[in-house]
PDB file of C-alpha atoms and ligand atoms in Angstrom:
ATOM      1  CA  UNK A 883       0.000   0.000   0.000  1.00  0.00           C
ATOM      2  CA  UNK A 884       1.437   3.355  -0.990  1.00  0.00           C
ATOM      3  CA  UNK A 885       0.673   5.910   1.730  1.00  0.00           C
ATOM      4  CA  UNK A 886       0.449   9.599   0.849  1.00  0.00           C
ATOM      5  CA  UNK A 887       0.129  11.903   3.847  1.00  0.00           C
ATOM      6  CA  UNK A 888      -1.804  15.140   3.317  1.00  0.00           C
ATOM      7  CA  UNK A 889      -2.286  17.984   5.773  1.00  0.00           C
ATOM      8  CA  UNK A 890      -6.067  18.350   5.740  1.00  0.00           C
ATOM      9  CA  UNK A 891      -9.333  17.711   3.891  1.00  0.00           C
ATOM     10  CA  UNK A 892      -8.577  20.449   1.335  1.00  0.00           C
ATOM     11  CA  UNK A 893      -5.308  18.861   0.337  1.00  0.00           C
ATOM     12  CA  UNK A 894      -6.916  15.442   0.309  1.00  0.00           C
ATOM     13  CA  UNK A 895      -9.624  16.680  -2.055  1.00  0.00           C
ATOM     14  CA  UNK A 896      -7.056  18.281  -4.342  1.00  0.00           C
ATOM     15  CA  UNK A 897      -4.653  15.347  -4.445  1.00  0.00           C
ATOM     16  CA  UNK A 898      -7.443  12.789  -4.919  1.00  0.00           C
ATOM     17  CA  UNK A 899      -8.847  14.809  -7.832  1.00  0.00           C
ATOM     18  CA  UNK A 900      -5.369  14.955  -9.397  1.00  0.00           C
ATOM     19  CA  UNK A 901      -5.078  11.163  -9.265  1.00  0.00           C
ATOM     20  CA  UNK A 902      -8.556  10.646 -10.741  1.00  0.00           C
ATOM     21  CA  UNK A 903      -7.992  13.269 -13.456  1.00  0.00           C
ATOM     22  CA  UNK A 904      -4.639  11.706 -14.387  1.00  0.00           C
ATOM     23  CA  UNK A 905      -6.325   8.313 -14.778  1.00  0.00           C
ATOM     24  CA  UNK A 906      -9.051   9.757 -17.024  1.00  0.00           C
ATOM     25  CA  UNK A 907      -6.483  11.547 -19.187  1.00  0.00           C
ATOM     26  CA  UNK A 908      -4.116   8.574 -19.411  1.00  0.00           C
ATOM     27  CA  UNK A 909      -6.813   6.141 -20.431  1.00  0.00           C
ATOM     28  CA  UNK A 910      -9.263   7.141 -23.110  1.00  0.00           C
ATOM     29  CA  UNK A 911     -12.219   4.964 -22.029  1.00  0.00           C
ATOM     30  CA  UNK A 912     -11.747   4.731 -18.303  1.00  0.00           C
ATOM     31  CA  UNK A 913     -13.987   2.910 -15.858  1.00  0.00           C
ATOM     32  CA  UNK A 914     -14.142   4.481 -12.427  1.00  0.00           C
ATOM     33  CA  UNK A 915     -15.556   3.049  -9.231  1.00  0.00           C
ATOM     34  CA  UNK A 916     -17.033   5.826  -7.103  1.00  0.00           C
ATOM     35  CA  UNK A 917     -17.949   6.339  -3.450  1.00  0.00           C
ATOM     36  CA  UNK A 918     -20.217   8.781  -1.635  1.00  0.00           C
ATOM     37  CA  UNK A 919     -20.032  10.181   1.910  1.00  0.00           C
ATOM     38  CA  UNK A 920     -18.324  13.245   3.353  1.00  0.00           C
ATOM     39  CA  UNK A 921     -14.753  12.267   2.501  1.00  0.00           C
ATOM     40  CA  UNK A 922     -14.862  12.568  -1.324  1.00  0.00           C
ATOM     41  CA  UNK A 923     -16.970  15.764  -1.458  1.00  0.00           C
ATOM     42  CA  UNK A 924     -14.001  18.105  -1.993  1.00  0.00           C
ATOM     43  CA  UNK A 925     -12.496  15.760  -4.556  1.00  0.00           C
ATOM     44  CA  UNK A 926     -15.721  15.934  -6.594  1.00  0.00           C
ATOM     45  CA  UNK A 927     -15.742  19.744  -6.288  1.00  0.00           C
ATOM     46  CA  UNK A 928     -12.170  19.849  -7.628  1.00  0.00           C
ATOM     47  CA  UNK A 929     -13.062  17.570 -10.539  1.00  0.00           C
ATOM     48  CA  UNK A 930     -15.937  19.901 -11.439  1.00  0.00           C
ATOM     49  CA  UNK A 931     -13.500  22.830 -11.349  1.00  0.00           C
ATOM     50  CA  UNK A 932     -11.130  20.980 -13.689  1.00  0.00           C
ATOM     51  CA  UNK A 933     -14.033  20.314 -16.048  1.00  0.00           C
ATOM     52  CA  UNK A 934     -15.162  23.967 -15.948  1.00  0.00           C
ATOM     53  CA  UNK A 935     -11.614  25.100 -16.649  1.00  0.00           C
ATOM     54  CA  UNK A 936     -11.628  22.947 -19.796  1.00  0.00           C
ATOM     55  CA  UNK A 937      -8.895  20.676 -18.416  1.00  0.00           C
ATOM     56  CA  UNK A 938     -10.919  17.502 -18.166  1.00  0.00           C
ATOM     57  CA  UNK A 939     -13.687  15.676 -20.019  1.00  0.00           C
ATOM     58  CA  UNK A 940     -15.705  12.737 -18.738  1.00  0.00           C
ATOM     59  CA  UNK A 941     -17.331  12.012 -22.100  1.00  0.00           C
ATOM     60  CA  UNK A 942     -15.539   8.658 -22.411  1.00  0.00           C
ATOM     61  CA  UNK A 943     -15.821   7.692 -18.762  1.00  0.00           C
ATOM     62  CA  UNK A 944     -18.071   5.020 -17.257  1.00  0.00           C
ATOM     63  CA  UNK A 945     -18.727   4.889 -13.520  1.00  0.00           C
ATOM     64  CA  UNK A 946     -19.932   2.265 -11.061  1.00  0.00           C
ATOM     65  CA  UNK A 947     -20.852   3.338  -7.553  1.00  0.00           C
ATOM     66  CA  UNK A 948     -20.115   1.145  -4.578  1.00  0.00           C
ATOM     67  CA  UNK A 949     -23.497   1.186  -2.938  1.00  0.00           C
ATOM     68  CA  UNK A 950     -27.054   2.465  -2.525  1.00  0.00           C
ATOM     69  CA  UNK A 951     -29.705   2.449   0.183  1.00  0.00           C
ATOM     70  CA  UNK A 952     -32.666   0.142  -0.337  1.00  0.00           C
ATOM     71  CA  UNK A 953     -36.003   1.906  -0.708  1.00  0.00           C
ATOM     72  CA  UNK A 954     -34.774   5.390  -1.633  1.00  0.00           C
ATOM     73  CA  UNK A 955     -35.741   6.607  -5.099  1.00  0.00           C
ATOM     74  CA  UNK A 956     -33.225   8.412  -7.285  1.00  0.00           C
ATOM     75  CA  UNK A 957     -34.780  11.802  -6.480  1.00  0.00           C
ATOM     76  CA  UNK A 958     -34.695  11.214  -2.721  1.00  0.00           C
ATOM     77  CA  UNK A 959     -32.106  13.662  -1.303  1.00  0.00           C
ATOM     78  CA  UNK A 960     -30.492  10.898   0.755  1.00  0.00           C
ATOM     79  CA  UNK A 961     -30.128   8.401  -2.064  1.00  0.00           C
ATOM     80  CA  UNK A 962     -26.628   7.936  -3.370  1.00  0.00           C
ATOM     81  CA  UNK A 963     -27.920   8.527  -6.905  1.00  0.00           C
ATOM     82  CA  UNK A 964     -29.049  11.975  -5.781  1.00  0.00           C
ATOM     83  CA  UNK A 965     -25.692  12.570  -4.073  1.00  0.00           C
ATOM     84  CA  UNK A 966     -23.773  11.635  -7.233  1.00  0.00           C
ATOM     85  CA  UNK A 967     -26.018  13.678  -9.525  1.00  0.00           C
ATOM     86  CA  UNK A 968     -25.689  16.752  -7.324  1.00  0.00           C
ATOM     87  CA  UNK A 969     -22.048  16.414  -6.302  1.00  0.00           C
ATOM     88  CA  UNK A 970     -20.706  15.465  -9.729  1.00  0.00           C
ATOM     89  CA  UNK A 971     -22.740  14.129 -12.644  1.00  0.00           C
ATOM     90  CA  UNK A 972     -25.043  17.142 -13.177  1.00  0.00           C
ATOM     91  CA  UNK A 973     -22.018  19.433 -13.466  1.00  0.00           C
ATOM     92  CA  UNK A 974     -19.852  17.546 -15.970  1.00  0.00           C
ATOM     93  CA  UNK A 975     -20.118  16.093 -19.481  1.00  0.00           C
ATOM     94  CA  UNK A 976     -20.552  12.459 -18.477  1.00  0.00           C
ATOM     95  CA  UNK A 977     -23.312  10.498 -20.251  1.00  0.00           C
ATOM     96  CA  UNK A 978     -25.814   9.695 -17.496  1.00  0.00           C
ATOM     97  CA  UNK A 979     -26.551   6.270 -18.959  1.00  0.00           C
ATOM     98  CA  UNK A 980     -22.923   5.351 -18.325  1.00  0.00           C
ATOM     99  CA  UNK A 981     -23.194   6.128 -14.589  1.00  0.00           C
ATOM    100  CA  UNK A 982     -24.242   2.945 -12.815  1.00  0.00           C
ATOM    101  CA  UNK A 983     -25.521   2.841  -9.250  1.00  0.00           C
ATOM    102  CA  UNK A 984     -27.456  -0.112  -7.833  1.00  0.00           C
ATOM    103  CA  UNK A 985     -31.190   0.600  -7.987  1.00  0.00           C
ATOM    104  CA  UNK A 986     -32.437   0.705  -4.408  1.00  0.00           C
ATOM    105  CA  UNK A 987     -36.068   0.659  -5.491  1.00  0.00           C
ATOM    106  CA  UNK A 988     -35.853  -2.490  -7.637  1.00  0.00           C
ATOM    107  CA  UNK A 989     -38.675  -4.964  -6.850  1.00  0.00           C
ATOM    108  CA  UNK A 990     -36.192  -7.781  -6.510  1.00  0.00           C
ATOM    109  CA  UNK A 991     -33.082  -6.482  -4.777  1.00  0.00           C
ATOM    110  CA  UNK A 992     -31.143  -9.749  -5.126  1.00  0.00           C
ATOM    111  CA  UNK A 993     -31.782  -9.753  -8.885  1.00  0.00           C
ATOM    112  CA  UNK A 994     -30.655  -6.111  -9.016  1.00  0.00           C
ATOM    113  CA  UNK A 995     -27.344  -7.104  -7.385  1.00  0.00           C
ATOM    114  CA  UNK A 996     -26.799  -9.875  -9.932  1.00  0.00           C
ATOM    115  CA  UNK A 997     -27.634  -7.436 -12.729  1.00  0.00           C
ATOM    116  CA  UNK A 998     -25.150  -4.882 -11.363  1.00  0.00           C
ATOM    117  CA  UNK A 999     -22.376  -7.494 -11.286  1.00  0.00           C
ATOM    118  CA  UNK A1000     -23.189  -8.456 -14.868  1.00  0.00           C
ATOM    119  CA  UNK A1001     -23.013  -4.822 -15.944  1.00  0.00           C
ATOM    120  CA  UNK A1002     -19.532  -4.498 -14.486  1.00  0.00           C
ATOM    121  CA  UNK A1003     -18.401  -7.714 -16.185  1.00  0.00           C
ATOM    122  CA  UNK A1004     -19.820  -6.636 -19.557  1.00  0.00           C
ATOM    123  CA  UNK A1005     -18.169  -3.212 -19.306  1.00  0.00           C
ATOM    124  CA  UNK A1006     -14.707  -4.395 -18.290  1.00  0.00           C
ATOM    125  CA  UNK A1007     -12.436  -4.092 -15.288  1.00  0.00           C
ATOM    126  CA  UNK A1008     -12.698  -1.043 -13.038  1.00  0.00           C
ATOM    127  CA  UNK A1009      -9.513   0.983 -13.584  1.00  0.00           C
ATOM    128  CA  UNK A1010      -9.644   3.025 -10.408  1.00  0.00           C
ATOM    129  CA  UNK A1011     -11.921   2.349  -7.450  1.00  0.00           C
ATOM    130  CA  UNK A1012     -12.452   4.998  -4.776  1.00  0.00           C
ATOM    131  CA  UNK A1013     -13.003   3.718  -1.267  1.00  0.00           C
ATOM    132  CA  UNK A1014     -13.861   5.517   1.958  1.00  0.00           C
ATOM    133  CA  UNK A1015     -13.550   4.016   5.429  1.00  0.00           C
ATOM    134  CA  UNK A1016     -16.444   3.489   7.824  1.00  0.00           C
ATOM    135  CA  UNK A1017     -15.807   3.956  11.545  1.00  0.00           C
ATOM    136  CA  UNK A1018     -16.355   0.229  12.071  1.00  0.00           C
ATOM    137  CA  UNK A1019     -13.941  -0.638   9.245  1.00  0.00           C
ATOM    138  CA  UNK A1020     -16.562  -1.091   6.534  1.00  0.00           C
ATOM    139  CA  UNK A1021     -15.860  -0.448   2.860  1.00  0.00           C
ATOM    140  CA  UNK A1022     -18.820   0.149   0.601  1.00  0.00           C
ATOM    141  CA  UNK A1023     -21.511  -1.220   2.891  1.00  0.00           C
ATOM    142  CA  UNK A1024     -19.537  -4.385   3.624  1.00  0.00           C
ATOM    143  CA  UNK A1025     -19.992  -4.488   7.367  1.00  0.00           C
ATOM    144  CA  UNK A1026     -17.703  -6.365   9.809  1.00  0.00           C
ATOM    145  CA  UNK A1027     -18.184 -10.116   9.417  1.00  0.00           C
ATOM    146  CA  UNK A1028     -18.897  -9.963   5.660  1.00  0.00           C
ATOM    147  CA  UNK A1029     -17.127 -12.700   3.732  1.00  0.00           C
ATOM    148  CA  UNK A1030     -14.275 -11.495   1.540  1.00  0.00           C
ATOM    149  CA  UNK A1031     -15.781 -13.731  -1.182  1.00  0.00           C
ATOM    150  CA  UNK A1032     -19.056 -11.791  -1.448  1.00  0.00           C
ATOM    151  CA  UNK A1033     -19.947 -10.046  -4.683  1.00  0.00           C
ATOM    152  CA  UNK A1034     -22.656  -7.357  -4.999  1.00  0.00           C
ATOM    153  CA  UNK A1035     -25.285  -8.218  -2.409  1.00  0.00           C
ATOM    154  CA  UNK A1036     -28.029  -6.929  -0.138  1.00  0.00           C
ATOM    155  CA  UNK A1037     -26.817  -6.023   3.330  1.00  0.00           C
ATOM    156  CA  UNK A1038     -28.505  -5.340   6.647  1.00  0.00           C
ATOM    157  CA  UNK A1039     -26.802  -2.204   7.973  1.00  0.00           C
ATOM    158  CA  UNK A1040     -25.314  -2.316  11.466  1.00  0.00           C
ATOM    159  CA  UNK A1041     -26.997  -0.081  13.999  1.00  0.00           C
ATOM    160  CA  UNK A1042     -23.647   1.756  14.425  1.00  0.00           C
ATOM    161  CA  UNK A1043     -23.490   2.550  10.694  1.00  0.00           C
ATOM    162  CA  UNK A1044     -27.085   3.768  10.689  1.00  0.00           C
ATOM    163  CA  UNK A1045     -26.276   5.977  13.695  1.00  0.00           C
ATOM    164  CA  UNK A1046     -23.186   7.484  11.999  1.00  0.00           C
ATOM    165  CA  UNK A1047     -25.126   8.139   8.778  1.00  0.00           C
ATOM    166  CA  UNK A1048     -28.135   9.572  10.637  1.00  0.00           C
ATOM    167  CA  UNK A1049     -26.424  12.972  10.366  1.00  0.00           C
ATOM    168  CA  UNK A1050     -27.624  13.142   6.744  1.00  0.00           C
ATOM    169  CA  UNK A1051     -31.265  12.220   7.597  1.00  0.00           C
ATOM    170  CA  UNK A1052     -34.027  13.975   9.567  1.00  0.00           C
ATOM    171  CA  UNK A1053     -33.759  11.241  12.233  1.00  0.00           C
ATOM    172  CA  UNK A1054     -32.233   7.821  12.887  1.00  0.00           C
ATOM    173  CA  UNK A1055     -35.582   6.197  12.075  1.00  0.00           C
ATOM    174  CA  UNK A1056     -35.360   7.554   8.539  1.00  0.00           C
ATOM    175  CA  UNK A1057     -32.076   5.759   7.821  1.00  0.00           C
ATOM    176  CA  UNK A1058     -32.825   2.641   5.735  1.00  0.00           C
ATOM    177  CA  UNK A1059     -32.054  -0.714   7.316  1.00  0.00           C
ATOM    178  CA  UNK A1060     -31.032  -2.392   4.073  1.00  0.00           C
ATOM    179  CA  UNK A1061     -28.604  -1.419   1.353  1.00  0.00           C
ATOM    180  CA  UNK A1062     -27.044  -2.848  -1.793  1.00  0.00           C
ATOM    181  CA  UNK A1063     -23.281  -2.949  -1.977  1.00  0.00           C
ATOM    182  CA  UNK A1064     -20.518  -4.089  -4.255  1.00  0.00           C
ATOM    183  CA  UNK A1065     -18.928  -7.051  -2.508  1.00  0.00           C
ATOM    184  CA  UNK A1066     -15.329  -7.264  -1.400  1.00  0.00           C
ATOM    185  CA  UNK A1067     -14.503  -9.802  -4.130  1.00  0.00           C
ATOM    186  CA  UNK A1068     -15.839  -7.293  -6.675  1.00  0.00           C
ATOM    187  CA  UNK A1069     -13.901  -4.388  -5.142  1.00  0.00           C
ATOM    188  CA  UNK A1070     -10.633  -6.346  -5.132  1.00  0.00           C
ATOM    189  CA  UNK A1071     -10.861  -6.905  -8.891  1.00  0.00           C
ATOM    190  CA  UNK A1072     -10.280  -3.194  -9.568  1.00  0.00           C
ATOM    191  CA  UNK A1073      -6.878  -2.534 -11.125  1.00  0.00           C
ATOM    192  CA  UNK A1074      -6.136   0.245  -8.661  1.00  0.00           C
ATOM    193  CA  UNK A1075      -7.756   1.444  -5.447  1.00  0.00           C
ATOM    194  CA  UNK A1076      -7.696   4.994  -4.137  1.00  0.00           C
ATOM    195  CA  UNK A1077      -8.424   4.767  -0.423  1.00  0.00           C
ATOM    196  CA  UNK A1078      -9.419   8.092   1.160  1.00  0.00           C
ATOM    197  CA  UNK A1079      -9.413   8.443   4.939  1.00  0.00           C
ATOM    198  CA  UNK A1080      -9.786  11.799   6.621  1.00  0.00           C
ATOM    199  CA  UNK A1081     -10.127  12.922  10.240  1.00  0.00           C
ATOM    200  CA  UNK A1082      -8.638  11.989  13.625  1.00  0.00           C
ATOM    201  CA  UNK A1083     -11.834  10.130  14.568  1.00  0.00           C
ATOM    202  CA  UNK A1084     -10.743   7.446  12.100  1.00  0.00           C
ATOM    203  CA  UNK A1085      -7.166   7.119  13.460  1.00  0.00           C
ATOM    204  CA  UNK A1086      -7.768   3.983  15.568  1.00  0.00           C
ATOM    205  CA  UNK A1087      -9.630   2.083  12.886  1.00  0.00           C
ATOM    206  CA  UNK A1088      -7.147   3.117  10.167  1.00  0.00           C
ATOM    207  CA  UNK A1089      -4.248   1.768  12.255  1.00  0.00           C
ATOM    208  CA  UNK A1090      -6.031  -1.590  12.506  1.00  0.00           C
ATOM    209  CA  UNK A1091      -6.747  -1.538   8.769  1.00  0.00           C
ATOM    210  CA  UNK A1092      -3.142  -0.850   7.787  1.00  0.00           C
ATOM    211  CA  UNK A1093      -1.110  -2.567  10.523  1.00  0.00           C
ATOM    212  CA  UNK A1094      -3.496  -5.151  11.988  1.00  0.00           C
ATOM    213  CA  UNK A1095      -4.433  -8.661  10.891  1.00  0.00           C
ATOM    214  CA  UNK A1096      -6.297  -9.151   7.639  1.00  0.00           C
ATOM    215  CA  UNK A1097      -9.651 -10.212   9.026  1.00  0.00           C
ATOM    216  CA  UNK A1098     -13.306 -10.144   8.044  1.00  0.00           C
ATOM    217  CA  UNK A1099     -13.943  -8.379  11.376  1.00  0.00           C
ATOM    218  CA  UNK A1100     -12.208  -5.329   9.842  1.00  0.00           C
ATOM    219  CA  UNK A1101     -13.378  -5.408   6.205  1.00  0.00           C
ATOM    220  CA  UNK A1102     -10.975  -2.699   4.985  1.00  0.00           C
ATOM    221  CA  UNK A1103      -7.985  -4.764   6.200  1.00  0.00           C
ATOM    222  CA  UNK A1104      -8.434  -6.799   3.017  1.00  0.00           C
ATOM    223  CA  UNK A1105      -6.906  -3.852   1.141  1.00  0.00           C
ATOM    224  CA  UNK A1106      -3.515  -5.033   2.481  1.00  0.00           C
ATOM    225  CA  UNK A1107      -3.826  -7.917   0.007  1.00  0.00           C
ATOM    226  CA  UNK A1108      -4.462  -5.765  -3.082  1.00  0.00           C
ATOM    227  CA  UNK A1109      -1.321  -5.064  -5.144  1.00  0.00           C
ATOM    228  CA  UNK A1110      -2.137  -1.476  -6.105  1.00  0.00           C
ATOM    229  CA  UNK A1111      -3.635   0.685  -3.367  1.00  0.00           C
ATOM    230  CA  UNK A1112      -2.930   4.354  -2.740  1.00  0.00           C
ATOM    231  CA  UNK A1113      -3.975   5.516   0.721  1.00  0.00           C
ATOM    232  CA  UNK A1114      -4.458   9.286   0.944  1.00  0.00           C
ATOM    233  CA  UNK A1115      -4.877  10.401   4.522  1.00  0.00           C
ATOM    234  CA  UNK A1116      -4.291  13.259   6.936  1.00  0.00           C
ATOM    235  CA  UNK A1117      -3.772  10.759   9.785  1.00  0.00           C
ATOM    236  CA  UNK A1118      -0.284   9.830  11.049  1.00  0.00           C
ATOM    237  CA  UNK A1119      -0.156   6.071  10.939  1.00  0.00           C
TER     238      UNK A1119
HETATM  239  C1  F6R B1362     -20.124   5.383   0.599  1.00  0.00           C
HETATM  240  C2  F6R B1362     -19.441   4.235   1.182  1.00  0.00           C
HETATM  241  C3  F6R B1362     -19.098   4.211   2.635  1.00  0.00           C
HETATM  242  C4  F6R B1362     -18.305   5.455   3.060  1.00  0.00           C
HETATM  243  C5  F6R B1362     -17.897   5.370   4.530  1.00  0.00           C
HETATM  244  C6  F6R B1362     -17.194   6.637   4.989  1.00  0.00           C
HETATM  245  O1  F6R B1362     -20.403   5.166  -0.759  1.00  0.00           O
HETATM  246  O2  F6R B1362     -19.194   3.293   0.502  1.00  0.00           O
HETATM  247  O3  F6R B1362     -18.340   3.049   2.911  1.00  0.00           O
HETATM  248  O4  F6R B1362     -17.168   5.577   2.249  1.00  0.00           O
HETATM  249  O5  F6R B1362     -19.010   5.133   5.321  1.00  0.00           O
HETATM  250  O6  F6R B1362     -18.085   7.702   4.909  1.00  0.00           O
HETATM  251  P1  F6R B1362     -17.633   9.218   5.191  1.00  0.00           P
HETATM  252  O7  F6R B1362     -16.757   9.611   4.070  1.00  0.00           O
HETATM  253  O8  F6R B1362     -18.938   9.991   5.207  1.00  0.00           O
HETATM  254  O9  F6R B1362     -16.932   9.206   6.508  1.00  0.00           O
END
């Protein structure tokens, strides 16, 4: 794992955007894996700036998001589709039909997961996958205890994850109990992973992820086994 230390969230957003932009420029038809949450917000803002400055085009880019809440429609302000549209897609020249996010309102969620996996396979290998870190060590919505062999699947969110994410919802009760997530086996197939971890509150879990045992109790620890991971963080580890 290559570790790049940054001084704060601004520098993290800038550096992460530079890495993503370089990938898009280097590879004509790139496939990106994207994440939501607080951590990548500044990175997306920087990518929009690059696009507005005429330095970057997403017209040949395809994206696959890691996860989505079950039961939230695309126009629900807490759905990850809404997040992606508002934080990135609506502001750049990407073709919306090439931005894939699991459909949280599908009638058959299991079938939707299988369909999402098939879409990735048909499109090719993800060139660069962004990953954030949950306080309990989750990546995507792969909660502690998830098998490293899982592919895209339906997950029951841990109470702790729902509590952390409640900050985006009117109340804890409004946070969905189920979600769809790319599995760890799917994530590990990406050619390169950009792992973004920001804030002292994540110091203890990040130390376990980087220096601890590789264990399903700490899902992100599996990143130690991937040959091409860049960790961008403002934490001393
Ligand atoms: C979001 C995702 C989650 C977040 C993680 C950290 O698509 O996959 O695993 O990356 O929960 O979230 P923030 O960045 O809000 O601390």
